[in-house]
Tab-separated table of C-alpha atoms (C1' of nucleotides) in Angstrom:
chain	number	residue	atom	x	y	z
A	1	UNK	CA	137.745	-43.501	29.395
A	2	UNK	CA	134.549	-42.082	30.800
A	3	UNK	CA	131.205	-42.613	29.164
A	4	UNK	CA	129.371	-39.695	27.595
A	5	UNK	CA	126.535	-38.692	29.901
A	6	UNK	CA	123.077	-38.669	28.402
A	7	UNK	CA	119.685	-37.132	29.009
A	8	UNK	CA	116.914	-39.066	30.734
A	9	UNK	CA	114.749	-41.327	28.564
A	10	UNK	CA	111.634	-39.602	27.400
A	11	UNK	CA	112.991	-36.094	27.909
A	12	UNK	CA	114.212	-33.989	25.009
A	13	UNK	CA	116.349	-30.923	24.504
A	14	UNK	CA	115.051	-27.914	22.642
A	15	UNK	CA	118.080	-26.053	21.313
A	16	UNK	CA	118.434	-22.927	19.177
A	17	UNK	CA	120.221	-24.846	16.388
A	18	UNK	CA	119.092	-27.061	13.538
A	19	UNK	CA	121.690	-29.780	13.342
A	20	UNK	CA	120.997	-31.618	16.586
A	21	UNK	CA	117.817	-33.077	15.124
A	22	UNK	CA	117.969	-36.859	14.976
A	23	UNK	CA	115.169	-37.193	12.495
A	24	UNK	CA	113.703	-35.280	9.619
A	25	UNK	CA	110.355	-34.750	11.245
A	26	UNK	CA	109.602	-31.299	12.551
A	27	UNK	CA	110.470	-30.967	16.194
A	28	UNK	CA	109.655	-28.406	18.862
A	29	UNK	CA	111.365	-25.081	18.163
A	30	UNK	CA	112.278	-22.499	20.769
A	31	UNK	CA	110.697	-19.745	18.668
A	32	UNK	CA	107.380	-21.582	18.584
A	33	UNK	CA	107.403	-22.185	22.335
A	34	UNK	CA	108.029	-18.487	22.884
A	35	UNK	CA	105.202	-17.539	20.539
A	36	UNK	CA	102.762	-19.879	22.305
A	37	UNK	CA	103.794	-18.621	25.729
A	38	UNK	CA	103.747	-14.951	24.786
A	39	UNK	CA	100.266	-15.259	23.284
A	40	UNK	CA	98.989	-16.876	26.482
A	41	UNK	CA	100.566	-14.212	28.706
A	42	UNK	CA	98.875	-11.508	26.651
A	43	UNK	CA	95.514	-13.143	26.099
A	44	UNK	CA	94.650	-14.867	29.373
A	45	UNK	CA	94.726	-11.701	31.537
A	46	UNK	CA	92.216	-10.138	29.144
A	47	UNK	CA	89.796	-12.792	30.404
A	48	UNK	CA	90.679	-12.097	34.026
A	49	UNK	CA	93.079	-14.969	34.574
A	50	UNK	CA	96.184	-14.245	36.670
A	51	UNK	CA	99.307	-16.375	36.739
A	52	UNK	CA	99.838	-18.828	39.597
A	53	UNK	CA	103.017	-20.844	40.172
A	54	UNK	CA	103.027	-23.919	42.352
A	55	UNK	CA	105.847	-26.359	43.160
A	56	UNK	CA	106.735	-29.238	40.892
A	57	UNK	CA	106.823	-31.516	43.937
A	58	UNK	CA	103.704	-32.418	45.894
A	59	UNK	CA	102.762	-35.046	48.419
A	60	UNK	CA	101.773	-38.200	46.591
A	61	UNK	CA	98.481	-38.319	48.444
A	62	UNK	CA	97.321	-35.116	46.749
A	63	UNK	CA	97.217	-36.855	43.382
A	64	UNK	CA	95.875	-40.142	44.730
A	65	UNK	CA	92.917	-38.339	46.265
A	66	UNK	CA	92.521	-35.702	43.587
A	67	UNK	CA	92.958	-37.667	40.386
A	68	UNK	CA	91.809	-41.074	41.551
A	69	UNK	CA	93.559	-44.306	42.485
A	70	UNK	CA	92.099	-46.177	39.535
A	71	UNK	CA	93.385	-43.835	36.824
A	72	UNK	CA	96.386	-44.780	34.690
A	73	UNK	CA	98.146	-41.592	35.731
A	74	UNK	CA	98.110	-42.447	39.418
A	75	UNK	CA	98.221	-46.196	38.976
A	76	UNK	CA	101.324	-46.478	36.827
A	77	UNK	CA	102.626	-43.193	35.436
A	78	UNK	CA	103.765	-41.122	38.397
A	79	UNK	CA	107.341	-40.330	39.336
A	80	UNK	CA	107.068	-41.093	43.030
A	81	UNK	CA	109.884	-41.415	45.534
A	82	UNK	CA	110.442	-41.629	49.235
A	83	UNK	CA	111.799	-38.499	50.905
A	84	UNK	CA	112.903	-39.714	54.329
A	85	UNK	CA	109.648	-41.420	55.107
A	86	UNK	CA	107.376	-39.092	53.163
A	87	UNK	CA	106.125	-40.032	49.702
A	88	UNK	CA	106.538	-37.234	47.153
A	89	UNK	CA	105.583	-37.068	43.481
A	90	UNK	CA	106.585	-34.980	40.475
A	91	UNK	CA	103.264	-33.491	39.427
A	92	UNK	CA	101.594	-35.316	36.523
A	93	UNK	CA	99.050	-32.499	36.049
A	94	UNK	CA	98.345	-29.201	37.715
A	95	UNK	CA	94.692	-28.985	38.681
A	96	UNK	CA	95.169	-30.839	41.951
A	97	UNK	CA	98.130	-28.592	42.834
A	98	UNK	CA	96.196	-25.440	42.051
A	99	UNK	CA	93.287	-26.553	44.212
A	100	UNK	CA	95.696	-27.500	47.009
A	101	UNK	CA	97.230	-24.008	46.920
A	102	UNK	CA	93.780	-22.437	46.724
A	103	UNK	CA	92.729	-24.261	49.879
A	104	UNK	CA	96.002	-23.855	51.725
A	105	UNK	CA	95.772	-20.076	51.440
A	106	UNK	CA	92.021	-19.900	52.058
A	107	UNK	CA	91.507	-18.045	48.809
A	108	UNK	CA	87.789	-18.795	48.874
A	109	UNK	CA	87.464	-16.564	51.941
A	110	UNK	CA	89.183	-13.647	50.241
A	111	UNK	CA	87.337	-13.689	46.923
A	112	UNK	CA	84.196	-15.512	45.817
A	113	UNK	CA	85.529	-16.224	42.349
A	114	UNK	CA	89.077	-16.978	41.346
A	115	UNK	CA	90.636	-17.240	37.892
A	116	UNK	CA	94.215	-18.463	37.619
A	117	UNK	CA	96.394	-19.617	34.752
A	118	UNK	CA	99.698	-21.476	34.756
A	119	UNK	CA	102.577	-22.578	32.568
A	120	UNK	CA	104.284	-25.589	34.066
A	121	UNK	CA	106.259	-28.758	33.296
A	122	UNK	CA	104.502	-32.059	34.031
A	123	UNK	CA	105.893	-35.583	34.423
A	124	UNK	CA	104.352	-38.878	33.430
A	125	UNK	CA	106.308	-42.093	33.102
A	126	UNK	CA	104.892	-43.309	29.790
A	127	UNK	CA	106.499	-44.833	26.721
A	128	UNK	CA	107.107	-41.829	24.563
A	129	UNK	CA	106.182	-41.297	20.951
A	130	UNK	CA	105.311	-38.341	18.768
A	131	UNK	CA	103.377	-35.808	20.806
A	132	UNK	CA	103.905	-37.675	24.067
A	133	UNK	CA	106.857	-37.173	26.365
A	134	UNK	CA	107.772	-37.977	29.946
A	135	UNK	CA	108.391	-34.344	30.705
A	136	UNK	CA	106.025	-32.013	28.904
A	137	UNK	CA	104.620	-28.558	29.435
A	138	UNK	CA	101.047	-27.540	30.008
A	139	UNK	CA	99.519	-24.115	29.837
A	140	UNK	CA	96.180	-24.134	31.546
A	141	UNK	CA	93.521	-22.133	33.349
A	142	UNK	CA	91.358	-22.825	36.388
A	143	UNK	CA	88.229	-20.889	37.353
A	144	UNK	CA	87.095	-21.618	40.918
A	145	UNK	CA	83.915	-20.568	42.678
A	146	UNK	CA	81.704	-20.088	39.655
A	147	UNK	CA	78.982	-22.694	38.987
A	148	UNK	CA	78.502	-21.573	35.363
A	149	UNK	CA	77.337	-22.180	32.701
A	150	UNK	CA	78.471	-18.830	31.303
A	151	UNK	CA	81.976	-19.272	32.743
A	152	UNK	CA	82.186	-22.626	30.940
A	153	UNK	CA	81.436	-20.961	27.643
A	154	UNK	CA	83.748	-18.032	28.344
A	155	UNK	CA	86.596	-20.440	29.022
A	156	UNK	CA	85.939	-22.493	25.908
A	157	UNK	CA	85.872	-19.281	23.915
A	158	UNK	CA	89.245	-18.326	25.415
A	159	UNK	CA	90.780	-21.623	24.288
A	160	UNK	CA	89.170	-21.238	20.890
A	161	UNK	CA	90.505	-17.704	20.501
A	162	UNK	CA	94.004	-18.666	21.614
A	163	UNK	CA	94.355	-21.585	19.209
A	164	UNK	CA	92.930	-19.563	16.333
A	165	UNK	CA	95.301	-16.725	17.055
A	166	UNK	CA	98.196	-19.165	16.701
A	167	UNK	CA	96.824	-20.501	13.442
A	168	UNK	CA	96.174	-24.021	14.690
A	169	UNK	CA	93.380	-25.845	12.844
A	170	UNK	CA	91.187	-27.807	15.254
A	171	UNK	CA	87.660	-28.862	16.151
A	172	UNK	CA	86.173	-28.079	19.561
A	173	UNK	CA	84.398	-31.160	20.876
A	174	UNK	CA	81.854	-30.777	23.654
A	175	UNK	CA	79.998	-33.141	25.958
A	176	UNK	CA	78.402	-33.329	29.368
A	177	UNK	CA	79.234	-36.014	31.904
A	178	UNK	CA	76.421	-35.377	34.374
A	179	UNK	CA	76.995	-34.923	38.089
A	180	UNK	CA	76.814	-36.822	41.383
A	181	UNK	CA	73.039	-37.018	41.074
A	182	UNK	CA	72.585	-38.370	37.609
A	183	UNK	CA	75.877	-39.934	36.609
A	184	UNK	CA	75.426	-42.938	38.964
A	185	UNK	CA	72.094	-43.709	37.302
A	186	UNK	CA	73.666	-43.548	33.889
A	187	UNK	CA	76.636	-45.575	35.020
A	188	UNK	CA	74.345	-48.280	36.299
A	189	UNK	CA	72.293	-48.388	33.108
A	190	UNK	CA	75.416	-48.418	30.979
A	191	UNK	CA	76.934	-51.163	33.079
A	192	UNK	CA	73.821	-53.253	32.742
A	193	UNK	CA	73.863	-52.811	28.983
A	194	UNK	CA	77.575	-53.590	28.677
A	195	UNK	CA	77.259	-56.729	30.770
A	196	UNK	CA	74.612	-57.965	28.348
A	197	UNK	CA	77.118	-57.703	25.481
A	198	UNK	CA	80.327	-58.360	27.358
A	199	UNK	CA	81.451	-61.100	24.969
A	200	UNK	CA	81.836	-58.529	22.200
A	201	UNK	CA	84.251	-56.329	24.173
A	202	UNK	CA	88.038	-56.365	24.188
A	203	UNK	CA	89.925	-57.669	27.211
A	204	UNK	CA	90.586	-54.190	28.597
A	205	UNK	CA	86.961	-53.181	28.253
A	206	UNK	CA	85.759	-56.320	29.990
A	207	UNK	CA	87.589	-55.021	33.034
A	208	UNK	CA	86.382	-51.475	32.495
A	209	UNK	CA	82.783	-52.573	32.670
A	210	UNK	CA	83.272	-53.014	36.401
A	211	UNK	CA	85.907	-50.358	37.176
A	212	UNK	CA	85.088	-47.480	34.823
A	213	UNK	CA	82.327	-48.361	32.349
A	214	UNK	CA	82.128	-44.870	30.864
A	215	UNK	CA	85.575	-45.285	29.366
A	216	UNK	CA	84.374	-48.176	27.221
A	217	UNK	CA	82.679	-45.485	25.131
A	218	UNK	CA	86.107	-44.102	24.282
A	219	UNK	CA	87.669	-47.421	23.167
A	220	UNK	CA	88.984	-47.478	19.608
A	221	UNK	CA	88.577	-51.222	19.221
A	222	UNK	CA	86.024	-51.782	16.409
A	223	UNK	CA	83.976	-54.309	18.354
A	224	UNK	CA	83.805	-52.044	21.395
A	225	UNK	CA	82.982	-49.064	19.232
A	226	UNK	CA	80.003	-50.876	17.791
A	227	UNK	CA	78.736	-51.820	21.229
A	228	UNK	CA	79.319	-48.239	22.353
A	229	UNK	CA	77.386	-46.821	19.432
A	230	UNK	CA	74.229	-48.588	20.578
A	231	UNK	CA	74.781	-47.919	24.271
A	232	UNK	CA	72.380	-45.764	26.256
A	233	UNK	CA	73.337	-42.088	26.012
A	234	UNK	CA	74.194	-39.848	28.941
A	235	UNK	CA	71.746	-37.363	27.561
A	236	UNK	CA	68.787	-39.649	28.381
A	237	UNK	CA	69.794	-39.769	32.022
A	238	UNK	CA	70.727	-36.160	32.733
A	239	UNK	CA	69.017	-34.606	35.734
A	240	UNK	CA	67.166	-31.333	35.162
A	241	UNK	CA	69.990	-29.254	36.620
A	242	UNK	CA	72.642	-30.839	34.391
A	243	UNK	CA	70.400	-30.595	31.369
A	244	UNK	CA	69.815	-26.898	31.994
A	245	UNK	CA	73.532	-26.337	32.553
A	246	UNK	CA	74.511	-28.001	29.298
A	247	UNK	CA	71.865	-26.049	27.423
A	248	UNK	CA	73.178	-22.849	28.971
A	249	UNK	CA	76.744	-23.625	27.865
A	250	UNK	CA	75.649	-24.285	24.305
A	251	UNK	CA	73.456	-21.215	24.206
A	252	UNK	CA	76.266	-18.961	25.404
A	253	UNK	CA	78.741	-20.479	22.987
A	254	UNK	CA	76.346	-19.836	20.166
A	255	UNK	CA	75.989	-16.233	21.285
A	256	UNK	CA	79.795	-15.916	21.320
A	257	UNK	CA	80.079	-17.479	17.903
A	258	UNK	CA	82.116	-20.507	18.934
A	259	UNK	CA	81.563	-23.558	16.756
A	260	UNK	CA	81.497	-26.879	18.611
A	261	UNK	CA	80.870	-30.508	17.825
A	262	UNK	CA	78.659	-32.339	20.311
A	263	UNK	CA	80.507	-35.579	20.979
A	264	UNK	CA	78.720	-38.085	23.250
A	265	UNK	CA	81.813	-40.303	23.235
A	266	UNK	CA	84.015	-37.579	24.718
A	267	UNK	CA	84.856	-38.765	28.224
A	268	UNK	CA	87.597	-37.752	30.589
A	269	UNK	CA	90.112	-40.077	32.145
A	270	UNK	CA	90.349	-38.284	35.437
A	271	UNK	CA	87.809	-39.009	38.157
A	272	UNK	CA	87.101	-35.467	39.219
A	273	UNK	CA	85.326	-34.251	36.104
A	274	UNK	CA	81.608	-33.432	36.151
A	275	UNK	CA	79.187	-31.889	33.674
A	276	UNK	CA	80.982	-29.942	30.948
A	277	UNK	CA	83.857	-31.694	29.135
A	278	UNK	CA	85.592	-30.298	26.073
A	279	UNK	CA	88.600	-31.017	23.890
A	280	UNK	CA	90.384	-29.265	21.048
A	281	UNK	CA	91.036	-32.007	18.504
A	282	UNK	CA	93.294	-31.770	15.480
A	283	UNK	CA	92.927	-33.986	12.406
A	284	UNK	CA	96.625	-34.844	11.983
A	285	UNK	CA	100.173	-33.902	12.802
A	286	UNK	CA	100.547	-35.456	16.214
A	287	UNK	CA	101.067	-39.078	15.285
A	288	UNK	CA	98.447	-41.168	17.023
A	289	UNK	CA	97.627	-38.274	19.337
A	290	UNK	CA	94.853	-35.887	18.400
A	291	UNK	CA	94.058	-33.854	21.491
A	292	UNK	CA	95.905	-30.573	21.764
A	293	UNK	CA	93.965	-29.289	24.771
A	294	UNK	CA	91.355	-30.742	27.081
A	295	UNK	CA	89.227	-29.335	29.825
A	296	UNK	CA	86.163	-29.697	31.925
A	297	UNK	CA	84.240	-28.969	35.074
A	298	UNK	CA	85.227	-30.514	38.400
A	299	UNK	CA	82.604	-29.498	40.902
A	300	UNK	CA	83.485	-32.194	43.411
A	301	UNK	CA	87.243	-31.855	43.545
A	302	UNK	CA	87.677	-29.059	46.067
A	303	UNK	CA	85.494	-30.851	48.571
A	304	UNK	CA	87.271	-34.110	47.887
A	305	UNK	CA	90.548	-32.440	48.827
A	306	UNK	CA	89.122	-31.330	52.174
A	307	UNK	CA	87.763	-27.921	51.213
A	308	UNK	CA	84.335	-26.332	51.017
A	309	UNK	CA	81.884	-27.133	48.246
A	310	UNK	CA	83.415	-24.883	45.615
A	311	UNK	CA	82.871	-25.610	41.905
A	312	UNK	CA	85.641	-25.333	39.336
A	313	UNK	CA	86.377	-25.607	35.636
A	314	UNK	CA	89.647	-25.570	33.737
A	315	UNK	CA	91.577	-26.681	30.699
A	316	UNK	CA	95.150	-27.771	30.038
A	317	UNK	CA	96.906	-27.447	26.686
A	318	UNK	CA	99.972	-29.412	25.627
A	319	UNK	CA	102.605	-26.867	24.698
A	320	UNK	CA	104.857	-29.321	22.840
A	321	UNK	CA	101.886	-30.605	20.854
A	322	UNK	CA	101.015	-27.054	19.877
A	323	UNK	CA	104.644	-26.386	18.928
A	324	UNK	CA	104.715	-29.517	16.767
A	325	UNK	CA	101.689	-28.261	14.882
A	326	UNK	CA	103.278	-24.845	14.410
A	327	UNK	CA	106.524	-26.464	13.216
A	328	UNK	CA	104.588	-28.105	10.402
A	329	UNK	CA	103.359	-24.690	9.342
A	330	UNK	CA	106.898	-23.330	9.291
A	331	UNK	CA	106.638	-19.830	10.676
A	332	UNK	CA	109.070	-19.022	13.465
A	333	UNK	CA	110.499	-15.882	14.985
A	334	UNK	CA	114.258	-15.626	15.421
A	335	UNK	CA	116.409	-12.857	16.790
A	336	UNK	CA	119.278	-11.752	14.571
A	337	UNK	CA	121.894	-9.071	15.164
A	338	UNK	CA	121.327	-5.779	13.402
A	339	UNK	CA	124.960	-4.704	13.403
A	340	UNK	CA	128.008	-6.979	13.327
A	341	UNK	CA	131.375	-5.375	14.117
A	342	UNK	CA	134.322	-6.800	12.172
A	343	UNK	CA	137.349	-5.522	14.080
A	344	UNK	CA	140.841	-5.925	12.680
A	345	UNK	CA	142.990	-5.303	15.759
A	346	UNK	CA	143.013	-4.859	19.545
A	347	UNK	CA	142.298	-1.114	19.489
A	348	UNK	CA	139.455	-1.680	17.055
A	349	UNK	CA	138.048	-4.484	19.225
A	350	UNK	CA	138.039	-2.168	22.235
A	351	UNK	CA	136.121	0.429	20.265
A	352	UNK	CA	133.683	-2.172	18.958
A	353	UNK	CA	132.941	-3.339	22.498
A	354	UNK	CA	131.847	0.159	23.495
A	355	UNK	CA	129.894	0.791	20.284
A	356	UNK	CA	128.019	-2.494	20.681
A	357	UNK	CA	127.213	-1.533	24.257
A	358	UNK	CA	125.700	1.747	23.073
A	359	UNK	CA	123.615	0.068	20.392
A	360	UNK	CA	122.277	-2.532	22.815
A	361	UNK	CA	121.418	0.175	25.336
A	362	UNK	CA	119.348	1.753	22.564
A	363	UNK	CA	117.560	-1.538	21.961
A	364	UNK	CA	119.487	-2.546	18.833
A	365	UNK	CA	120.922	-6.065	18.657
A	366	UNK	CA	124.690	-5.959	18.090
A	367	UNK	CA	127.439	-8.567	17.885
A	368	UNK	CA	131.209	-8.106	17.947
A	369	UNK	CA	133.852	-10.354	16.397
A	370	UNK	CA	135.889	-12.246	18.947
A	371	UNK	CA	138.215	-14.076	16.595
A	372	UNK	CA	141.132	-12.628	14.794
A	373	UNK	CA	140.622	-12.872	11.074
A	374	UNK	CA	140.567	-10.958	7.821
A	375	UNK	CA	137.607	-8.873	6.634
A	376	UNK	CA	136.484	-11.525	4.180
A	377	UNK	CA	136.034	-14.191	6.814
A	378	UNK	CA	134.509	-11.740	9.247
A	379	UNK	CA	131.873	-10.823	6.694
A	380	UNK	CA	131.197	-14.510	6.200
A	381	UNK	CA	130.630	-14.738	9.917
A	382	UNK	CA	128.281	-11.741	9.826
A	383	UNK	CA	126.345	-13.371	7.024
A	384	UNK	CA	126.111	-16.683	8.861
A	385	UNK	CA	124.682	-14.889	11.900
A	386	UNK	CA	122.081	-13.278	9.691
A	387	UNK	CA	123.169	-9.746	10.574
A	388	UNK	CA	121.575	-6.897	8.678
A	389	UNK	CA	124.665	-4.672	8.672
A	390	UNK	CA	128.385	-5.307	8.979
A	391	UNK	CA	130.767	-2.599	10.051
A	392	UNK	CA	134.463	-3.141	9.351
A	393	UNK	CA	136.581	-1.398	11.960
A	394	UNK	CA	140.251	-0.862	11.104
A	395	UNK	CA	143.033	1.614	11.619
A	396	UNK	CA	141.597	3.991	9.055
A	397	UNK	CA	138.145	4.082	10.654
A	398	UNK	CA	139.576	4.781	14.093
A	399	UNK	CA	141.639	7.643	12.738
A	400	UNK	CA	138.918	9.337	10.726
A	401	UNK	CA	136.073	8.439	13.087
A	402	UNK	CA	134.002	7.418	10.083
A	403	UNK	CA	133.101	3.950	8.819
A	404	UNK	CA	131.030	2.191	6.209
A	405	UNK	CA	127.923	0.376	7.380
A	406	UNK	CA	127.421	-2.389	4.859
A	407	UNK	CA	123.977	-3.828	4.288
A	408	UNK	CA	124.693	-7.504	3.686
A	409	UNK	CA	121.621	-8.325	1.662
A	410	UNK	CA	122.100	-5.594	-0.931
A	411	UNK	CA	125.788	-4.782	-0.596
A	412	UNK	CA	124.955	-1.089	-0.220
A	413	UNK	CA	127.320	0.889	2.013
A	414	UNK	CA	126.277	3.817	4.197
A	415	UNK	CA	128.979	6.137	5.483
A	416	UNK	CA	128.453	6.905	9.179
A	417	UNK	CA	130.250	8.763	11.992
A	418	UNK	CA	131.214	6.368	14.782
A	419	UNK	CA	130.294	8.920	17.456
A	420	UNK	CA	126.829	9.110	15.956
A	421	UNK	CA	126.343	5.434	15.178
A	422	UNK	CA	123.237	4.810	17.284
A	423	UNK	CA	121.309	7.654	15.649
A	424	UNK	CA	122.528	6.667	12.191
A	425	UNK	CA	121.390	3.041	12.579
A	426	UNK	CA	118.030	4.164	13.927
A	427	UNK	CA	117.478	6.492	10.961
A	428	UNK	CA	118.138	3.843	8.335
A	429	UNK	CA	114.901	2.444	6.896
B	1	G	C1'	103.790	-51.933	30.581
B	2	U	C1'	103.272	-54.875	25.385
B	3	G	C1'	104.660	-55.345	20.138
B	4	G	C1'	107.287	-53.853	15.394
B	5	C	C1'	111.312	-51.042	12.909
B	6	U	C1'	116.043	-48.524	13.276
B	7	G	C1'	121.144	-47.277	15.295
B	8	U	C1'	128.007	-45.712	10.662
B	9	A	C1'	131.427	-38.313	10.771
B	10	G	C1'	128.082	-32.436	13.795
B	11	C	C1'	123.747	-33.498	9.871
B	12	U	C1'	121.694	-36.705	5.535
B	13	C	C1'	123.280	-41.399	3.978
B	14	A	C1'	126.684	-45.410	1.238
B	15	A	C1'	130.081	-49.843	1.908
B	16	U	C1'	129.127	-58.942	-1.233
B	17	G	C1'	131.714	-61.508	6.058
B	18	G	C1'	137.880	-59.277	3.715
B	19	U	C1'	141.926	-51.986	4.108
B	20	A	C1'	135.671	-47.045	6.485
B	21	G	C1'	133.596	-43.584	2.319
B	22	A	C1'	130.344	-39.313	-0.320
B	23	G	C1'	127.473	-34.833	0.059
B	24	C	C1'	126.232	-30.855	3.352
B	25	A	C1'	128.115	-28.181	7.425
B	26	C	C1'	132.625	-26.528	9.994
B	27	U	C1'	137.974	-24.339	10.021
B	28	G	C1'	141.953	-22.220	7.257
B	29	G	C1'	144.068	-20.568	2.591
B	30	A	C1'	143.848	-18.600	-2.816
B	31	C	C1'	141.865	-12.789	-1.429
B	32	U	C1'	148.190	-9.436	4.519
B	33	G	C1'	140.772	-4.048	4.075
B	34	U	C1'	134.961	-6.260	2.169
B	35	G	C1'	130.705	-12.007	2.364
B	36	A	C1'	127.109	-15.155	-1.045
B	37	C	C1'	130.185	-17.900	-6.706
B	38	U	C1'	134.594	-20.925	-7.546
B	39	C	C1'	139.110	-23.659	-6.304
B	40	C	C1'	142.587	-25.963	-2.744
B	41	A	C1'	143.754	-28.024	2.049
B	42	G	C1'	142.166	-29.986	6.619
B	43	G	C1'	139.642	-32.799	12.263
B	44	U	C1'	135.721	-35.431	10.463
B	45	G	C1'	134.919	-42.120	13.389
B	46	U	C1'	136.463	-47.153	19.750
B	47	U	C1'	130.486	-48.220	13.030
B	48	G	C1'	125.301	-46.870	20.251
B	49	C	C1'	127.337	-50.318	24.225
B	50	C	C1'	128.665	-55.508	25.978
B	51	G	C1'	129.416	-60.412	24.668
B	52	G	C1'	129.295	-64.651	21.033
B	53	U	C1'	130.245	-67.254	16.076
B	54	U	C1'	134.466	-66.818	12.538
B	55	C	C1'	141.200	-67.018	10.149
B	56	A	C1'	138.408	-62.333	9.685
B	57	A	C1'	132.229	-58.742	11.967
B	58	G	C1'	129.817	-52.039	10.344
B	59	C	C1'	127.507	-56.642	8.135
B	60	C	C1'	125.676	-62.922	11.245
B	61	C	C1'	123.715	-64.307	16.548
B	62	G	C1'	122.365	-62.932	21.781
B	63	G	C1'	121.843	-59.200	25.356
B	64	U	C1'	121.525	-54.098	26.608
B	65	C	C1'	120.717	-48.867	25.848
B	66	A	C1'	118.523	-45.116	22.874
B	67	G	C1'	115.230	-43.272	19.056
B	68	C	C1'	110.958	-43.877	15.938
B	69	C	C1'	106.058	-46.154	15.086
B	70	A	C1'	101.734	-48.577	17.083
B	71	C	C1'	98.763	-50.415	21.383
B	72	C	C1'	97.367	-48.536	26.181
B	73	C	C1'	96.364	-43.799	27.968
B	74	C	C1'	96.525	-38.787	27.569
B	75	A	C1'	98.427	-32.678	26.873
RNA sequence: GUGGCUGUAGCUCAAUGGUAGAGCACUGGACUGUGACUCCAGGUGUUGCCGGUUCAAGCCCGGUCAGCCACCCCA
């Protein structure tokens, strides 16, 4: 007796049926994924973004250098393995890969500004829960070579437009993280402040004070939150250039009519972010998760990965999280056959095969019956498939060359000539 | 990685430590050429897996795996 083989922990199937669901909660539907993807494919090129595809596998060092050794992603969440002496990793995010490809092909020497978008599976070895999976999909954009701030606003407006188009209710949070000039000053001041109140912080934050003090601002622990509320603000430490940049982003967004919430506590977990940071946040529907898309500027990353001093900004959206939100709203597109052929014998089946072929060639979805049965059961089958019309093909129809096209919803029958079926179906309202 | 809850038919769920059930769905028939209604018949199963206690375990105990929820972190 062999054991039934199972999927990998933290991965999930998305199937075009209802009954595989293990729980009552809405789950990702194929139709919603298609809607999200199709909208992106249509919308992103209108903003000048072109699709880029990079490999799922990269050298581990790319992420260590790009994302940062101290981050949770690199420190404990990567799928890393040895490939005959070389360490490889399943990508946990795509920005580092995109920048690697950009540099590898010297794109900066071919065009001063580059706008790419991607749709790609990502892998992070976390404990899964609602809205968080070990394999998940991100749709994102990266704009390289443009120091902003108008590109920042344009990109935020793109995300805003996309989510609105899909009917997702969210709030766009916005913040600035400063840059290499002013962030160290802020970090130092913040650190000094946090050390003075270190007894009030949680155990994790006590460590963060030394490793990554800015993330203490993001802690949900009540004690930490209170300390954070009185902490010095980034805004007081911004250098003139960063201050002007942030003002420019806000001004452009206002001109474009994009509503944002300035959120001083919005920080980013990844080391490479500078200046503009933004997140689309939803009030509910994702369990303890609330971010459906996050983005920001990373002006130091390209250089960090061995390239020239090229600025960049991008966002990544969680496709499954978006699909979960859509599932709670219900609407989904499904493809159903227009004509179902109920054939009563071998000769009729042969004719149905050819008729279905003609309909499909004309762009009309058609399905033939493969099982031998009586008309009653075949009509049941047509109904179960959600077909609009059923056409019973028997001896009589083959002889006369005429058949009745039955509209299943109303029961109305339309007499049609088999030789003229395509035109007849097209002409029906 | 840490903690809590759960695991019985394809799905939703019952069963005091004592013989595994219902609804839905599925297949066929009543209806050898016209579905939705109705009726009848029929698979529905190593009770997640392994071990222990017991005369006896779906039920109690331990382990393990998986799912859910929360922390952490993030999309």
